Coordinates of C-alpha atoms in Angstrom, one line a residue:
Chain U
M1365 CA 104.2 149.2 111.7
A1366 CA 100.8 147.8 110.9
A1367 CA 100.9 145.7 107.7
T1368 CA 97.3 146.9 106.8
Q1369 CA 98.6 150.5 106.6
V1370 CA 101.4 149.4 104.3
L1371 CA 99.0 147.3 102.2
R1372 CA 96.7 150.3 101.8
S1373 CA 99.6 152.5 100.9
E1374 CA 100.9 150.0 98.3
W1375 CA 97.4 149.8 96.8
T1376 CA 97.4 153.6 96.4
K1377 CA 100.8 153.4 94.7
I1378 CA 99.8 150.7 92.3
R1379 CA 96.5 152.2 91.2
S1380 CA 98.0 155.7 90.8
V1381 CA 100.5 155.0 88.0
S1382 CA 99.5 154.4 84.4
S1383 CA 102.0 151.6 83.8
T1384 CA 99.7 149.3 85.9
V1385 CA 96.8 149.8 83.5
W1386 CA 98.7 149.4 80.3
T1387 CA 100.8 146.4 81.2
L1388 CA 97.9 144.5 82.7
G1389 CA 95.6 145.7 79.9
L1390 CA 98.1 144.5 77.3
A1391 CA 98.4 141.1 79.0
V1392 CA 94.6 140.6 78.8
V1393 CA 94.1 141.8 75.2
V1394 CA 97.1 139.9 73.8
S1395 CA 96.4 136.7 75.6
I1396 CA 92.7 136.6 74.6
G1397 CA 93.1 138.0 71.1
L1398 CA 95.9 135.8 70.1
G1399 CA 94.3 132.9 71.8
I1400 CA 91.1 133.2 69.7
L1401 CA 93.1 133.6 66.5
I1402 CA 95.3 130.5 67.3
S1403 CA 92.2 128.5 68.4
W1404 CA 90.4 129.2 65.2
L1405 CA 93.5 128.4 63.0
A1406 CA 94.2 125.2 65.0
S1407 CA 90.6 123.8 64.7
N1408 CA 90.5 124.6 60.9
D1409 CA 93.8 122.7 60.6
F1410 CA 92.5 119.7 62.5
D1411 CA 91.7 117.6 59.4
N1412 CA 95.2 118.0 58.1
L1413 CA 96.8 116.5 61.3
G1414 CA 98.2 113.0 61.5
A1415 CA 96.6 110.4 63.7
K1416 CA 99.1 110.9 66.5
D1417 CA 98.6 114.7 66.6
R1418 CA 94.8 114.3 66.6
M1419 CA 95.2 112.1 69.7
G1420 CA 97.2 114.8 71.4
F1421 CA 94.9 117.7 70.3
D1422 CA 94.3 119.7 73.4
A1423 CA 91.6 122.3 72.8
T1424 CA 92.0 123.8 76.3
A1425 CA 95.8 124.4 76.0
I1426 CA 95.4 125.8 72.5
S1427 CA 93.0 128.5 73.8
F1428 CA 95.8 129.6 76.1
A1429 CA 98.4 129.9 73.3
G1430 CA 98.1 133.7 73.4
M1431 CA 99.6 133.7 76.9
G1432 CA 103.0 132.9 75.5
L1433 CA 103.1 136.5 74.3
G1434 CA 100.7 137.9 77.0
Q1435 CA 103.0 136.7 79.7
L1436 CA 105.6 139.2 78.5
A1437 CA 103.3 142.0 79.5
M1438 CA 102.9 140.4 82.9
I1439 CA 106.7 140.3 83.2
V1440 CA 106.8 144.1 82.5
F1441 CA 104.1 144.6 85.1
G1442 CA 106.0 142.7 87.7
V1443 CA 109.3 144.4 86.9
L1444 CA 107.9 147.9 86.9
V1445 CA 106.0 147.5 90.2
V1446 CA 109.3 146.9 92.0
A1447 CA 112.0 148.5 89.9
N1448 CA 110.2 151.8 89.4
E1449 CA 110.9 152.5 93.1
Y1450 CA 114.6 152.4 92.3
S1451 CA 114.6 154.1 88.9
T1452 CA 112.6 157.1 90.2
G1453 CA 114.4 157.4 93.6
M1454 CA 111.0 156.8 95.3
I1455 CA 112.7 153.9 97.3
R1456 CA 114.4 156.3 99.7
T1457 CA 111.1 158.0 100.4
S1458 CA 109.3 154.7 100.7
L1459 CA 111.9 153.2 103.1
S1460 CA 111.9 156.3 105.2
A1461 CA 108.1 155.9 105.6
V1462 CA 108.3 152.1 106.1
P1463 CA 111.8 151.2 107.5
Q1464 CA 110.8 147.6 108.1
R1465 CA 112.1 146.4 104.7
G1466 CA 110.5 143.0 104.8
T1467 CA 107.1 144.5 105.6
F1468 CA 107.6 147.0 102.8
L1469 CA 108.6 144.4 100.1
F1470 CA 106.1 141.8 101.0
C1471 CA 103.2 144.2 101.3
K1472 CA 104.1 145.6 97.9
I1473 CA 104.4 142.1 96.4
A1474 CA 101.2 140.9 98.1
V1475 CA 99.2 143.8 96.6
A1476 CA 100.7 143.3 93.1
T1477 CA 100.2 139.6 93.3
L1478 CA 96.5 139.8 94.2
L1479 CA 96.0 142.2 91.3
A1480 CA 97.8 139.9 88.9
L1481 CA 95.8 136.9 90.2
V1482 CA 92.5 138.7 89.5
V1483 CA 93.6 139.8 86.1
G1484 CA 95.2 136.4 85.4
L1485 CA 92.1 134.4 86.3
I1486 CA 89.8 136.7 84.3
T1487 CA 92.1 136.4 81.3
A1488 CA 92.2 132.6 81.6
F1489 CA 88.4 132.2 81.8
I1490 CA 87.7 134.6 78.9
A1491 CA 90.5 133.1 76.8
F1492 CA 89.1 129.6 77.4
F1493 CA 85.5 130.4 76.6
A1494 CA 86.3 132.7 73.7
G1495 CA 88.8 130.1 72.3
Q1496 CA 86.4 127.2 72.6
S1497 CA 83.6 129.3 70.9
V1498 CA 85.6 129.3 67.6
M1499 CA 86.7 125.7 67.7
G1500 CA 83.4 124.1 66.6
E1501 CA 83.2 120.4 67.1
H1502 CA 86.7 120.1 68.5
K1503 CA 86.0 122.3 71.5
A1504 CA 86.4 121.3 75.2
S1505 CA 83.8 121.9 77.9
I1506 CA 84.6 123.4 81.3
G1507 CA 83.0 120.3 82.8
D1508 CA 85.4 117.9 81.2
A1509 CA 88.0 116.1 83.3
G1510 CA 90.9 118.4 84.1
V1511 CA 89.6 121.4 82.2
L1512 CA 88.6 123.6 85.2
R1513 CA 92.0 122.8 86.8
A1514 CA 93.8 123.9 83.6
V1515 CA 91.8 127.1 83.3
I1516 CA 92.5 128.1 86.9
G1517 CA 96.0 126.9 86.4
A1518 CA 96.5 129.2 83.5
G1519 CA 95.5 132.2 85.7
L1520 CA 97.9 131.0 88.4
Y1521 CA 100.6 130.7 85.8
M1522 CA 100.2 134.3 84.7
T1523 CA 100.3 135.4 88.3
L1524 CA 103.4 133.5 89.2
I1525 CA 105.2 134.8 86.1
A1526 CA 104.6 138.3 87.4
V1527 CA 105.6 137.4 91.0
F1528 CA 108.8 135.8 89.7
S1529 CA 109.6 139.0 87.8
M1530 CA 109.0 141.0 91.0
G1531 CA 111.6 138.9 92.9
V1532 CA 114.1 139.3 90.1
A1533 CA 113.5 143.1 89.9
A1534 CA 114.0 143.3 93.7
M1535 CA 117.4 141.7 93.2
L1536 CA 118.5 143.6 90.2
R1537 CA 116.8 147.0 91.0
S1538 CA 117.2 148.4 87.4
P1539 CA 114.0 148.0 85.2
M1540 CA 116.1 147.9 82.0
L1541 CA 118.4 145.2 83.4
S1542 CA 115.6 143.1 84.7
L1543 CA 113.6 143.3 81.5
G1544 CA 116.8 142.7 79.5
I1545 CA 117.3 139.4 81.3
L1546 CA 113.7 138.2 81.7
M1547 CA 112.3 139.0 78.3
P1548 CA 114.8 137.1 76.2
F1549 CA 114.8 134.3 78.8
F1550 CA 111.1 133.6 78.6
F1551 CA 110.6 134.4 75.0
L1552 CA 113.7 132.7 73.5
I1553 CA 116.1 130.9 75.8
S1554 CA 113.5 128.8 77.6
N1555 CA 111.9 127.7 74.4
I1556 CA 115.2 126.8 72.8
L1557 CA 116.4 124.8 75.8
G1558 CA 113.0 123.1 76.0
N1559 CA 112.8 122.1 72.3
V1560 CA 116.4 120.9 71.7
S1561 CA 116.6 117.3 72.7
A1562 CA 120.0 117.6 74.3
T1563 CA 118.9 120.3 76.7
E1564 CA 115.3 119.2 77.1
K1565 CA 115.9 117.7 80.5
I1566 CA 117.2 121.0 81.8
G1567 CA 114.5 123.0 80.0
Q1568 CA 111.7 121.0 81.7
F1569 CA 112.8 122.4 85.0
L1570 CA 112.8 126.1 84.1
P1571 CA 109.9 128.1 85.7
D1572 CA 107.8 128.7 82.6
Q1573 CA 108.3 125.2 81.0
A1574 CA 107.3 123.5 84.3
G1575 CA 104.5 125.9 85.0
L1576 CA 102.9 125.4 81.5
K1577 CA 102.2 121.8 82.4
I1578 CA 99.2 122.9 84.5
M1579 CA 97.4 124.2 81.4
E1580 CA 97.5 120.8 79.7
V1581 CA 94.4 118.6 79.7
V1582 CA 95.6 116.1 77.1
S1583 CA 99.2 115.0 77.4
P1584 CA 101.3 114.7 74.2
V1585 CA 101.4 111.1 73.0
D1586 CA 105.1 110.5 73.7
D1587 CA 105.2 112.6 76.8
D1588 CA 108.1 111.8 79.1
T1589 CA 107.8 114.7 81.5
P1590 CA 108.7 113.5 85.0
Y1591 CA 106.0 115.5 86.7
G1592 CA 102.3 116.1 86.5
P1593 CA 100.3 119.4 86.3
W1594 CA 100.6 120.2 90.0
G1595 CA 104.2 118.9 90.2
G1596 CA 105.1 121.3 87.4
F1597 CA 103.3 124.1 89.1
G1598 CA 105.2 123.3 92.3
I1599 CA 108.6 123.6 90.5
M1600 CA 107.5 127.0 89.2
A1601 CA 106.5 128.0 92.7
L1602 CA 109.9 127.0 94.0
W1603 CA 111.5 129.3 91.5
V1604 CA 109.3 132.1 92.6
V1605 CA 110.1 131.6 96.3
A1606 CA 113.8 131.5 95.5
A1607 CA 113.5 134.8 93.6
L1608 CA 111.6 136.4 96.4
I1609 CA 114.0 135.3 99.1
G1610 CA 116.9 136.6 97.0
G1611 CA 115.1 139.9 96.6
Y1612 CA 114.4 140.1 100.3
V1613 CA 117.9 139.2 101.4
L1614 CA 119.5 141.8 99.1
L1615 CA 117.0 144.5 100.1
K1616 CA 117.7 143.9 103.7
K1617 CA 121.4 143.9 103.3
R1618 CA 122.0 146.8 100.9
D1619 CA 122.1 150.5 101.4
A1620 CA 119.0 152.1 99.7
Chain N
M1005 CA 116.4 165.1 119.6
I1006 CA 118.9 163.4 117.3
E1007 CA 121.9 161.8 118.9
L1008 CA 124.9 160.5 116.9
A1009 CA 127.6 158.5 118.7
G1010 CA 130.7 157.5 116.8
L1011 CA 128.8 157.2 113.6
T1012 CA 131.0 155.9 110.9
K1013 CA 130.5 154.8 107.2
R1014 CA 133.2 153.3 105.2
Y1015 CA 133.0 152.4 101.5
G1016 CA 136.0 150.0 101.0
E1017 CA 139.0 152.1 101.9
K1018 CA 137.3 155.4 101.7
V1019 CA 135.9 156.8 104.9
A1020 CA 132.8 158.9 104.1
V1021 CA 131.7 159.5 107.7
D1022 CA 134.3 159.3 110.4
R1023 CA 133.3 158.8 114.1
L1024 CA 130.7 161.6 114.2
T1025 CA 129.4 162.4 117.7
F1026 CA 127.0 165.2 118.3
T1027 CA 123.4 166.0 119.4
V1028 CA 120.8 168.0 117.5
R1029 CA 118.5 169.8 120.0
P1030 CA 114.9 170.9 119.8
G1031 CA 113.7 174.5 119.6
I1032 CA 116.5 175.7 117.3
V1033 CA 117.7 175.4 113.7
T1034 CA 120.9 173.4 113.6
G1035 CA 122.9 173.9 110.5
F1036 CA 124.9 170.9 109.1
L1037 CA 127.7 172.4 107.1
G1038 CA 130.4 171.1 105.0
P1039 CA 131.9 171.2 101.5
N1040 CA 130.4 169.0 98.8
G1041 CA 131.4 165.4 99.5
A1042 CA 132.0 166.0 103.2
G1043 CA 129.5 163.2 104.2
K1044 CA 126.4 165.3 105.0
S1045 CA 124.0 163.3 102.9
T1046 CA 125.5 160.0 103.9
T1047 CA 125.0 161.0 107.6
M1048 CA 121.4 161.9 106.9
R1049 CA 120.7 158.6 105.1
M1050 CA 122.1 156.7 108.1
L1051 CA 119.9 158.7 110.4
L1052 CA 116.9 157.5 108.4
G1053 CA 118.1 153.9 108.3
L1054 CA 118.6 154.0 104.5
D1055 CA 122.3 153.3 104.8
H1056 CA 123.8 150.9 107.4
P1057 CA 126.5 152.4 109.5
T1058 CA 129.9 150.6 109.5
A1059 CA 130.2 151.5 113.2
G1060 CA 128.6 153.7 115.8
D1061 CA 125.0 154.6 116.4
V1062 CA 122.4 157.1 115.7
R1063 CA 119.2 157.5 117.7
I1064 CA 116.0 159.5 117.3
D1065 CA 114.4 160.3 120.7
G1066 CA 116.5 157.4 122.1
L1067 CA 115.4 154.9 119.5
H1068 CA 116.8 153.5 116.2
Y1069 CA 114.9 154.7 113.2
D1070 CA 113.4 151.3 112.4
Q1071 CA 112.1 151.0 116.0
L1072 CA 109.9 154.1 115.5
K1073 CA 106.2 153.2 115.1
D1074 CA 104.9 155.4 112.2
P1075 CA 108.3 157.1 111.8
M1076 CA 106.9 160.0 109.8
T1077 CA 105.1 161.2 112.9
Y1078 CA 108.5 161.5 114.7
I1079 CA 110.7 162.8 112.0
G1080 CA 110.0 164.3 108.6
A1081 CA 112.8 164.4 106.0
L1082 CA 113.5 166.0 102.7
L1083 CA 116.5 164.2 101.2
D1084 CA 116.1 164.7 97.5
A1085 CA 113.3 166.5 95.8
K1086 CA 113.2 164.0 93.0
A1087 CA 112.8 161.0 95.2
M1088 CA 109.3 160.3 94.0
H1089 CA 107.5 158.6 91.1
G1090 CA 107.0 161.2 88.4
G1091 CA 103.9 159.5 87.0
R1092 CA 102.0 159.8 90.3
S1093 CA 100.0 162.9 91.1
A1094 CA 101.2 165.1 94.0
F1095 CA 98.1 164.2 95.9
N1096 CA 98.5 160.4 95.4
H1097 CA 102.2 160.7 96.3
L1098 CA 101.4 162.2 99.6
L1099 CA 98.4 159.9 100.1
C1100 CA 100.4 156.7 99.8
L1101 CA 102.9 158.1 102.3
A1102 CA 100.2 159.1 104.7
Q1103 CA 98.5 155.7 104.5
S1104 CA 101.7 153.9 105.3
N1105 CA 102.0 155.8 108.6
G1106 CA 98.3 155.9 109.5
I1107 CA 98.0 159.6 108.8
P1108 CA 94.4 160.7 107.9
R1109 CA 93.7 161.8 104.3
A1110 CA 92.6 165.3 105.5
R1111 CA 96.2 166.0 106.5
V1112 CA 97.3 165.6 102.9
H1113 CA 95.0 168.5 101.9
E1114 CA 96.4 170.5 104.8
V1115 CA 100.1 170.1 103.9
L1116 CA 99.4 170.7 100.2
D1117 CA 97.8 174.0 101.3
T1118 CA 100.8 174.8 103.6
V1119 CA 103.3 174.4 100.7
G1120 CA 101.0 176.1 98.2
L1121 CA 100.5 173.2 95.8
T1122 CA 96.7 172.8 96.2
A1123 CA 96.1 174.0 92.7
V1124 CA 98.4 171.4 91.1
A1125 CA 97.5 168.5 93.5
G1126 CA 96.1 166.4 90.7
K1127 CA 99.0 167.0 88.4
K1128 CA 101.8 164.5 87.8
A1129 CA 105.0 165.2 89.6
K1130 CA 107.2 164.9 86.5
G1131 CA 105.8 168.1 85.2
F1132 CA 106.9 170.0 88.3
S1133 CA 109.7 172.5 88.4
L1134 CA 112.5 172.0 90.8
G1135 CA 110.9 174.5 93.2
M1136 CA 107.6 172.7 93.1
G1137 CA 109.3 169.3 93.5
Q1138 CA 111.1 170.8 96.6
R1139 CA 107.7 172.0 98.0
L1140 CA 106.2 168.6 97.4
G1141 CA 109.1 167.0 99.2
I1142 CA 108.7 169.4 102.1
A1143 CA 104.9 168.6 102.2
G1144 CA 105.9 165.0 102.6
A1145 CA 108.2 165.9 105.5
L1146 CA 105.4 167.9 107.2
L1147 CA 102.8 165.2 106.7
G1148 CA 103.1 163.4 110.1
D1149 CA 103.4 166.8 112.0
P1150 CA 106.7 165.5 113.4
Q1151 CA 108.7 167.1 116.2
I1152 CA 111.9 166.6 114.2
L1153 CA 112.5 167.9 110.7
M1154 CA 115.5 167.2 108.5
F1155 CA 116.2 169.0 105.2
D1156 CA 119.2 168.1 102.9
E1157 CA 120.2 171.2 100.9
P1158 CA 116.7 172.5 100.7
V1159 CA 117.5 175.8 98.9
N1160 CA 119.5 174.2 96.1
G1161 CA 118.3 175.4 92.8
L1162 CA 115.5 177.5 94.2
D1163 CA 114.6 181.1 93.1
P1164 CA 114.9 183.9 95.7
E1165 CA 111.3 183.7 96.6
G1166 CA 111.5 180.0 97.2
I1167 CA 114.6 180.4 99.3
H1168 CA 112.9 183.1 101.4
W1169 CA 109.9 180.8 101.9
I1170 CA 112.1 177.9 103.1
R1171 CA 114.1 180.1 105.5
N1172 CA 111.0 181.4 107.1
L1173 CA 109.4 177.9 107.3
M1174 CA 112.4 176.5 109.1
K1175 CA 112.6 179.4 111.5
G1176 CA 108.9 179.0 112.2
L1177 CA 109.2 175.3 112.8
A1178 CA 112.0 175.8 115.3
A1179 CA 110.0 178.6 117.0
Q1180 CA 107.3 176.0 117.6
G1181 CA 109.8 174.0 119.6
R1182 CA 110.7 171.5 117.0
T1183 CA 114.1 170.1 116.1
V1184 CA 115.2 171.4 112.8
F1185 CA 118.3 169.9 111.2
V1186 CA 119.3 171.4 107.8
S1187 CA 122.4 170.8 105.7
S1188 CA 124.1 173.2 103.4
H1189 CA 127.4 173.8 101.7
L1190 CA 126.9 177.5 101.9
M1191 CA 128.0 179.3 105.0
S1192 CA 126.1 182.5 104.0
E1193 CA 122.8 180.5 103.9
M1194 CA 123.4 179.1 107.3
A1195 CA 124.3 182.5 108.8
L1196 CA 120.7 183.6 107.9
T1197 CA 118.9 180.6 109.3
A1198 CA 120.9 178.5 111.8
D1199 CA 121.2 179.1 115.5
H1200 CA 123.6 176.3 116.0
L1201 CA 126.3 174.9 113.7
V1202 CA 127.7 171.4 113.1
V1203 CA 130.6 171.6 110.7
I1204 CA 132.1 168.5 109.1
G1205 CA 134.9 168.1 106.6
Q1206 CA 136.0 164.8 105.1
G1207 CA 133.5 163.0 107.3
R1208 CA 135.0 164.4 110.5
L1209 CA 133.5 166.7 113.0
L1210 CA 135.2 170.1 112.8
A1211 CA 132.9 172.2 115.0
D1212 CA 129.8 171.8 117.1
T1213 CA 129.0 175.3 118.4
S1214 CA 126.5 178.1 118.5
M1215 CA 126.5 180.3 115.5
A1216 CA 127.7 183.3 117.5
D1217 CA 130.6 181.4 119.0
F1218 CA 131.5 180.0 115.7
I1219 CA 131.8 183.5 114.2
R1220 CA 133.8 184.8 117.2
A1221 CA 136.2 181.8 117.2
N1222 CA 136.8 181.4 113.5
S1223 CA 136.7 184.8 111.9
R1224 CA 139.9 186.8 112.2
S1225 CA 139.4 190.4 113.2
Y1226 CA 142.2 192.9 112.7
V1227 CA 142.8 196.6 112.1
R1228 CA 143.9 198.0 108.8
L1229 CA 146.2 201.1 108.8
R1230 CA 147.4 203.4 106.0
S1231 CA 149.7 206.3 106.6
P1232 CA 152.0 208.5 104.4
Q1233 CA 154.5 208.2 107.3
Q1234 CA 154.5 204.4 107.2
E1235 CA 158.0 203.9 108.5
R1236 CA 157.5 206.1 111.6
L1237 CA 154.2 204.5 112.3
R1238 CA 155.8 201.1 112.3
D1239 CA 158.5 202.3 114.7
V1240 CA 155.9 203.8 117.1
L1241 CA 153.8 200.7 117.1
H1242 CA 156.9 198.5 117.5
E1243 CA 157.9 200.5 120.6
A1244 CA 154.5 200.0 122.0
G1245 CA 155.1 196.2 121.7
I1246 CA 152.5 195.8 118.9
T1247 CA 153.2 193.4 116.0
V1248 CA 152.6 194.8 112.6
V1249 CA 152.2 192.9 109.3
E1250 CA 152.8 194.5 106.0
A1251 CA 149.8 193.7 103.7
G1252 CA 151.0 195.3 100.5
N1253 CA 149.7 198.4 98.7
G1254 CA 151.1 200.5 101.6
T1255 CA 148.7 199.1 104.2
L1256 CA 149.6 197.6 107.6
E1257 CA 147.5 195.1 109.5
V1258 CA 147.4 194.6 113.3
D1259 CA 145.9 191.7 115.1
G1260 CA 144.5 191.8 118.6
V1261 CA 144.7 195.5 119.3
G1262 CA 141.7 197.8 119.1
A1263 CA 141.4 200.7 116.6
D1264 CA 141.0 203.2 119.4
R1265 CA 144.3 202.3 120.9
L1266 CA 146.1 202.5 117.6
G1267 CA 144.6 205.8 116.8
E1268 CA 145.6 207.3 120.1
L1269 CA 149.2 206.0 119.6
A1270 CA 149.4 207.6 116.1
A1271 CA 147.9 210.9 117.4
G1272 CA 150.4 210.9 120.3
A1273 CA 153.3 210.7 117.8
G1274 CA 151.7 213.3 115.6
L1275 CA 151.2 211.0 112.7
V1276 CA 148.7 211.4 109.8
L1277 CA 146.5 208.4 109.1
H1278 CA 144.7 207.9 105.8
E1279 CA 142.9 204.8 107.0
L1280 CA 142.2 203.2 110.4
S1281 CA 139.5 200.5 109.9
P1282 CA 138.6 197.5 111.9
Q1283 CA 138.1 194.5 109.6
Q1284 CA 136.4 191.2 110.1
A1285 CA 136.9 188.2 107.9
S1286 CA 133.7 187.0 106.2
L1287 CA 131.8 184.0 107.5
E1288 CA 132.4 182.2 104.2
E1289 CA 136.1 182.8 104.9
A1290 CA 135.9 181.6 108.4
F1291 CA 134.2 178.4 107.2
M1292 CA 136.7 177.8 104.5
Q1293 CA 139.6 178.4 106.9
L1294 CA 138.1 175.7 109.2
T1295 CA 137.5 173.1 106.4
A1296 CA 140.8 173.9 104.8
E1297 CA 142.5 172.9 108.0
S1298 CA 140.9 169.5 107.8
V1299 CA 142.2 169.2 104.2
E1300 CA 145.6 170.2 105.4
Y1301 CA 145.5 167.9 108.4
H1302 CA 144.8 164.9 106.2
A1303 CA 147.5 165.8 103.7
H1304 CA 150.2 166.8 106.3
S1305 CA 151.3 164.7 109.2
D1306 CA 152.5 167.9 110.9
P1307 CA 149.9 170.6 110.7
A1308 CA 151.8 172.9 113.0
S1309 CA 154.5 173.5 110.4
S1310 CA 152.3 175.9 108.5
P1311 CA 149.4 177.4 110.5
P1312 CA 146.5 178.2 108.2
G1313 CA 145.9 181.8 107.4
A1314 CA 149.5 182.8 108.1
G1315 CA 151.0 182.0 104.6
P1316 CA 151.4 184.6 101.9
G1317 CA 148.5 183.2 100.0
A1318 CA 146.1 183.4 103.0
P1319 CA 142.9 185.3 102.4
S1320 CA 143.2 188.9 103.6
G1321 CA 140.5 190.6 101.6
G1322 CA 138.3 191.4 104.5
V1323 CA 134.5 191.8 104.3
S1324 CA 134.5 193.5 100.9
G1325 CA 136.7 191.1 99.0
P1326 CA 135.0 188.3 97.0
A1327 CA 135.3 185.0 98.8
P1328 CA 137.6 182.6 96.9
G1329 CA 136.1 179.4 95.6
W1330 CA 136.8 176.0 97.0
G1331 CA 139.3 175.1 94.3
E1332 CA 141.1 178.3 94.8
Q1333 CA 141.4 177.7 98.6
W1334 CA 142.7 174.2 97.9
N1335 CA 145.2 175.5 95.4
Q1336 CA 146.5 178.0 98.0
Q1337 CA 147.0 175.1 100.4
Q1338 CA 148.9 173.2 97.8
A1339 CA 151.0 176.2 96.9
R1340 CA 151.8 176.7 100.6
K1341 CA 152.7 173.1 101.0
N1342 CA 155.1 173.3 98.0
E1343 CA 156.8 176.3 99.5
G1344 CA 157.3 174.4 102.7
A1345 CA 158.8 171.4 101.0

């Protein structure tokens, strides 16, 4: 089974369903739109900030604030790409056509990841430039130290959120169950764990909390995070690898 | 050529497929028959590598399914008409399947034409009727121009025109020398299409025989007699060493003796006959008798104690009588068992 054939097939699959367009479209629109709004509000509020908060003002990270919501659309994209095979029954047809389950799963994930990467990077660059354009004198420049890394990192973050969701969906198979676990986890639980001092130490190592570090240019003043931008990104990548291995092992073992 | 050797699938305690061994040969339509829940679909899923066998082996042209390069060019399968993404158009559904097996795009147009879906190629599959979905599934099976075709209950839910189309398609494919393996729970359907029969019940192989042999071996043929001088007729036949069974309503039934001989005996004794008719049990009946035996075999440790078809509840309606349903047959078995207890 030539992998190029399967990659081509998976590309046809992904481009021929409307959920791809509306999930990725929503991710772009929400991330950029909300990012501009928050950037504008934050720069207007700058004069009211205390000295400590002014020190930690991170114009780059603020322009990515919309991704907190936009990532939910990336999660839906990642879940639907994989779990729709199961909810529609297509999986039996797909595995009859490509019985090498590893080839099938990783070609599917490769195509979806590439698409998420392109969309994620475009979103990150537009969100950055649009966000900075409304921040007046507080804006950051792409040439500033660490800014380019943060912008590319934001695109990578959006990509990995989608890939992590693909791995979880491959394990759980049901789109409703996958979304029912991932949505509240990333929208609520992770934030709560990360912001309560007692659980902060655990929260720091969750995939999204660790991954967000790469979008920071200016560290908060009393930052005690035990890893840097790429360290955080590495932790997130480990989560993604674990989810993919889990998905692969279960797909290999289970009856379709 | 499909070869099964001791193929077994167990779900916990329940045995869905029990040591199936048979071969599906090219050039003919092989019917795969069994009541609902007999393990037909499970067997077909194992054949395609979708379900992992608990034990045993199944090979296609000598290879395991996942060893086939571009499997759709070896074997095309229709398992479930709804096994597709409803939001994808018919054309794109077939295109993604074709691409995964290196089949040229032009072939997609060909099979759409073959199944008569060209006009709706751009329409989403979720708007399709059951019959159209079935045709799209069959188009997918034909895509790789495979030598082996497998259809799971292809006529389910189709209108008469669709059923007619599928029957002719299967016969046509077999006539081209291909292997055609088709499952059904309807004996009457198989009688019209299949040349060879594999019958399973409760996952076990009950028969692997040509259609003609199956009919000969499993359908009971007998002669029905009616006479106003019934008592004398019985005596005459008894003297000739012929066993007569009273079937009620003043009719007698005789097994294993031709109608001509019985007629001659009656004439020789100067008896009037109102009816002398050879009867053949229907195919549906023969099939149910066979699968009922498997039910009884599993429930009874001693099947010989009540041979099927011999009890008072045994079907004796002949060709014209309506075939009893599954539940009815099972109830008869139960009733017979209770009488024996």
